[in-house]
mmCIF file of C-alpha atoms in Angstrom:
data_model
loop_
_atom_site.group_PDB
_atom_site.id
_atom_site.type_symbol
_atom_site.label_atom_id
_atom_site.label_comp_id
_atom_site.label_asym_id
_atom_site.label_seq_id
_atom_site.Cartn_x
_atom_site.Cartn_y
_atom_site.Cartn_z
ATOM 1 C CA UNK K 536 2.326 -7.904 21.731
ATOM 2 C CA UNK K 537 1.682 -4.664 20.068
ATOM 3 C CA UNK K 538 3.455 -1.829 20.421
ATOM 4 C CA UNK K 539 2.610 2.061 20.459
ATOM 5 C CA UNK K 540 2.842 3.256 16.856
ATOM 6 C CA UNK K 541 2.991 0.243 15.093
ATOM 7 C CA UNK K 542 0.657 -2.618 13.840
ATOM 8 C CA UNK K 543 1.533 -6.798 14.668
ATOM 9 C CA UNK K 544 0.084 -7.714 11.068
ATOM 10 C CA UNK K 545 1.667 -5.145 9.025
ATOM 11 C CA UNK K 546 4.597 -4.063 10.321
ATOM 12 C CA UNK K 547 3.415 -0.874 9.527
ATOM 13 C CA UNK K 548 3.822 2.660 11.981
ATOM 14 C CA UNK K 549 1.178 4.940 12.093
ATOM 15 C CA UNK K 550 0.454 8.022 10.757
ATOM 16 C CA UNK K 551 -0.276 11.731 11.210
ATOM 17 C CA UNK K 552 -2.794 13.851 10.123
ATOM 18 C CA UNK K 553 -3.818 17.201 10.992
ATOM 19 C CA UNK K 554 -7.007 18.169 12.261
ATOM 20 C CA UNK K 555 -7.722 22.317 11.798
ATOM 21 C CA UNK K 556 -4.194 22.465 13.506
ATOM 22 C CA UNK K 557 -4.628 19.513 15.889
ATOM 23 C CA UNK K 558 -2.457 16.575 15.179
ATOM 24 C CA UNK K 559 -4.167 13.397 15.327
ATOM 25 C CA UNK K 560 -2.741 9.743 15.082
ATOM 26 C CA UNK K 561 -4.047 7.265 12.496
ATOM 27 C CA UNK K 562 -3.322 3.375 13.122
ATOM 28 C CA UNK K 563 -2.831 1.148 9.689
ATOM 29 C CA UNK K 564 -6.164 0.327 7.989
ATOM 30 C CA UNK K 565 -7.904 3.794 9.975
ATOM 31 C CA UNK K 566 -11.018 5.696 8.454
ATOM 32 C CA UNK K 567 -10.299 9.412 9.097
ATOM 33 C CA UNK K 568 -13.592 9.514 10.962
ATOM 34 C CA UNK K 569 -12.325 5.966 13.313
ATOM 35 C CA UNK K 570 -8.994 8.082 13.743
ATOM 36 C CA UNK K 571 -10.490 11.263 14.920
ATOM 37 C CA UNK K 572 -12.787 9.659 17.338
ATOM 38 C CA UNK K 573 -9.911 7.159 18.823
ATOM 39 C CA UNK K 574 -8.263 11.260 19.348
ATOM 40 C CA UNK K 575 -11.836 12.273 21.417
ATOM 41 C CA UNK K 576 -13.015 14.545 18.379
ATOM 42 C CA UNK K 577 -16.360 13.381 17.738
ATOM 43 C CA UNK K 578 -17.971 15.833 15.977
ATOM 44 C CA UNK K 579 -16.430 18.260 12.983
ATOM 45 C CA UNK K 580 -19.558 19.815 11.064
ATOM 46 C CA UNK K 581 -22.603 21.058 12.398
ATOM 47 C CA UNK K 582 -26.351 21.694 10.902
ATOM 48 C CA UNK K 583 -27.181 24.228 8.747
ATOM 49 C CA UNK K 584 -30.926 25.159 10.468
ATOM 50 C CA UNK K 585 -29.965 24.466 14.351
ATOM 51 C CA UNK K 586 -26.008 24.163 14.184
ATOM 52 C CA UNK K 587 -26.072 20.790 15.494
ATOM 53 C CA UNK K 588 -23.085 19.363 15.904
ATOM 54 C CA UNK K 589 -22.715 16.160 13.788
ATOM 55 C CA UNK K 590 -19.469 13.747 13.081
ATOM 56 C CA UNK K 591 -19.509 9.598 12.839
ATOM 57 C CA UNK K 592 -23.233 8.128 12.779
ATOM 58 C CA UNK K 593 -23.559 5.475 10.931
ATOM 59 C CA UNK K 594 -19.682 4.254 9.904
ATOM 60 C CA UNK K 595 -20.249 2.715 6.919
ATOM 61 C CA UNK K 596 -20.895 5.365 4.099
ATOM 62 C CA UNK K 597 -24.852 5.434 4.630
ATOM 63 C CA UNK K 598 -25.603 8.889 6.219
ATOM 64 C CA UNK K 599 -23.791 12.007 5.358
ATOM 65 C CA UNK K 600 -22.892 13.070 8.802
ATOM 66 C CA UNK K 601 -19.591 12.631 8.846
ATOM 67 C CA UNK K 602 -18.363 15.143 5.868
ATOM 68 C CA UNK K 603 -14.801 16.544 6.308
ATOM 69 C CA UNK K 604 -12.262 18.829 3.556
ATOM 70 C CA UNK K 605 -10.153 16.331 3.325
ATOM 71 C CA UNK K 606 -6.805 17.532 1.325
ATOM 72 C CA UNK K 607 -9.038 20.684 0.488
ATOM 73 C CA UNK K 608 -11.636 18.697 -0.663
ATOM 74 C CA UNK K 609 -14.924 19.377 0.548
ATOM 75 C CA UNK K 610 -17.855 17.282 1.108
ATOM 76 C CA UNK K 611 -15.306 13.647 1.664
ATOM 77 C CA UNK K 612 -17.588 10.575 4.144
ATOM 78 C CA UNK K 613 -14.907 10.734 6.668
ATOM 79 C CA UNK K 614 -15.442 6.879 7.267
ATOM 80 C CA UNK K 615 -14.828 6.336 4.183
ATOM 81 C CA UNK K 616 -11.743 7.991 3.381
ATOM 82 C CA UNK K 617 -8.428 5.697 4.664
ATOM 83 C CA UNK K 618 -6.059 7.334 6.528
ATOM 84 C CA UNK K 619 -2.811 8.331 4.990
ATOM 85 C CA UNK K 620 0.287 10.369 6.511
ATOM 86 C CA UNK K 621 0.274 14.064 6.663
ATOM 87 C CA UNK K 622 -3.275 14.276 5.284
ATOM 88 C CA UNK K 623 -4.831 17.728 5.996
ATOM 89 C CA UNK K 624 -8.143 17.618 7.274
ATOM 90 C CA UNK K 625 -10.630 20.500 7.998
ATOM 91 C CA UNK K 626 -14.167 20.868 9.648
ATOM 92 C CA UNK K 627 -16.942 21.215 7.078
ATOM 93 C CA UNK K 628 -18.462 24.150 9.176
ATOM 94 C CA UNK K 629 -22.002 25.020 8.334
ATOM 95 C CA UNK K 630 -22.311 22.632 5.809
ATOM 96 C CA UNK K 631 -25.067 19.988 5.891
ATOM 97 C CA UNK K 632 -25.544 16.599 3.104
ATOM 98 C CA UNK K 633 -28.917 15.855 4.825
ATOM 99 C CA UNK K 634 -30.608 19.270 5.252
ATOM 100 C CA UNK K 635 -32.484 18.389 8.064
ATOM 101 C CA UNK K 636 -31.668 18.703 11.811
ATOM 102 C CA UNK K 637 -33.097 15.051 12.842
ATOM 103 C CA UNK K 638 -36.469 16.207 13.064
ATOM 104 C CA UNK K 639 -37.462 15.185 9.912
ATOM 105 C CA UNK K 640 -37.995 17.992 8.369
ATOM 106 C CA UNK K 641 -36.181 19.128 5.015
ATOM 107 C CA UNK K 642 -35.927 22.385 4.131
#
């Protein structure tokens, strides 16, 4: 049986990261983006044209909905990035990969 802050197959605890202040719990083997939606956060950027809120679509490093500052690093595919401890993570804010607001239209 598993227990609360640690992993079976590792042996490994997990991890904290911070969240524009919030501190959010990362199991072993975590995306950032998989970590801050197991915390209820599901969105941390929004549109540029409509201010849409966006966060995790596809998972897999397809879509650009899911940028985060990761570490001060702007413009990071939050399911892409691992989780590591005390990783500083921001909201991207108005910033937008896809320039459209899922109508189809680019501007």
């Amino acid at each position: 049986m598993s227990h609360a802050g640690s992993d079976e197959r590792t042996g490994s605890s997990s991890c904290q990261l911070t969240f524009d202040g919030t501190t959010v719990t990362a199991r072993p083997g975590q995306s950032v983006g998989a970590a801050l939606v197991a915390a209820g956060i599901v969105a941390w950027r929004t549109t540029r044209r409509e201010g849409r809120p966006r966060g995790l679509f596809c998972g897999i490093g397809v879509c650009f909905d899911c940028l985060i500052t990761v570490d001060g690093r702007p413009g990071q595919r939050a399911c892409l990035v691992p989780a590591r401890d005390g990783m500083r993570l921001s909201a991207e804010g108005d910033r937008d990969g896809d320039d459209s607001d899922g109508d189809g239209q680019r501007w």
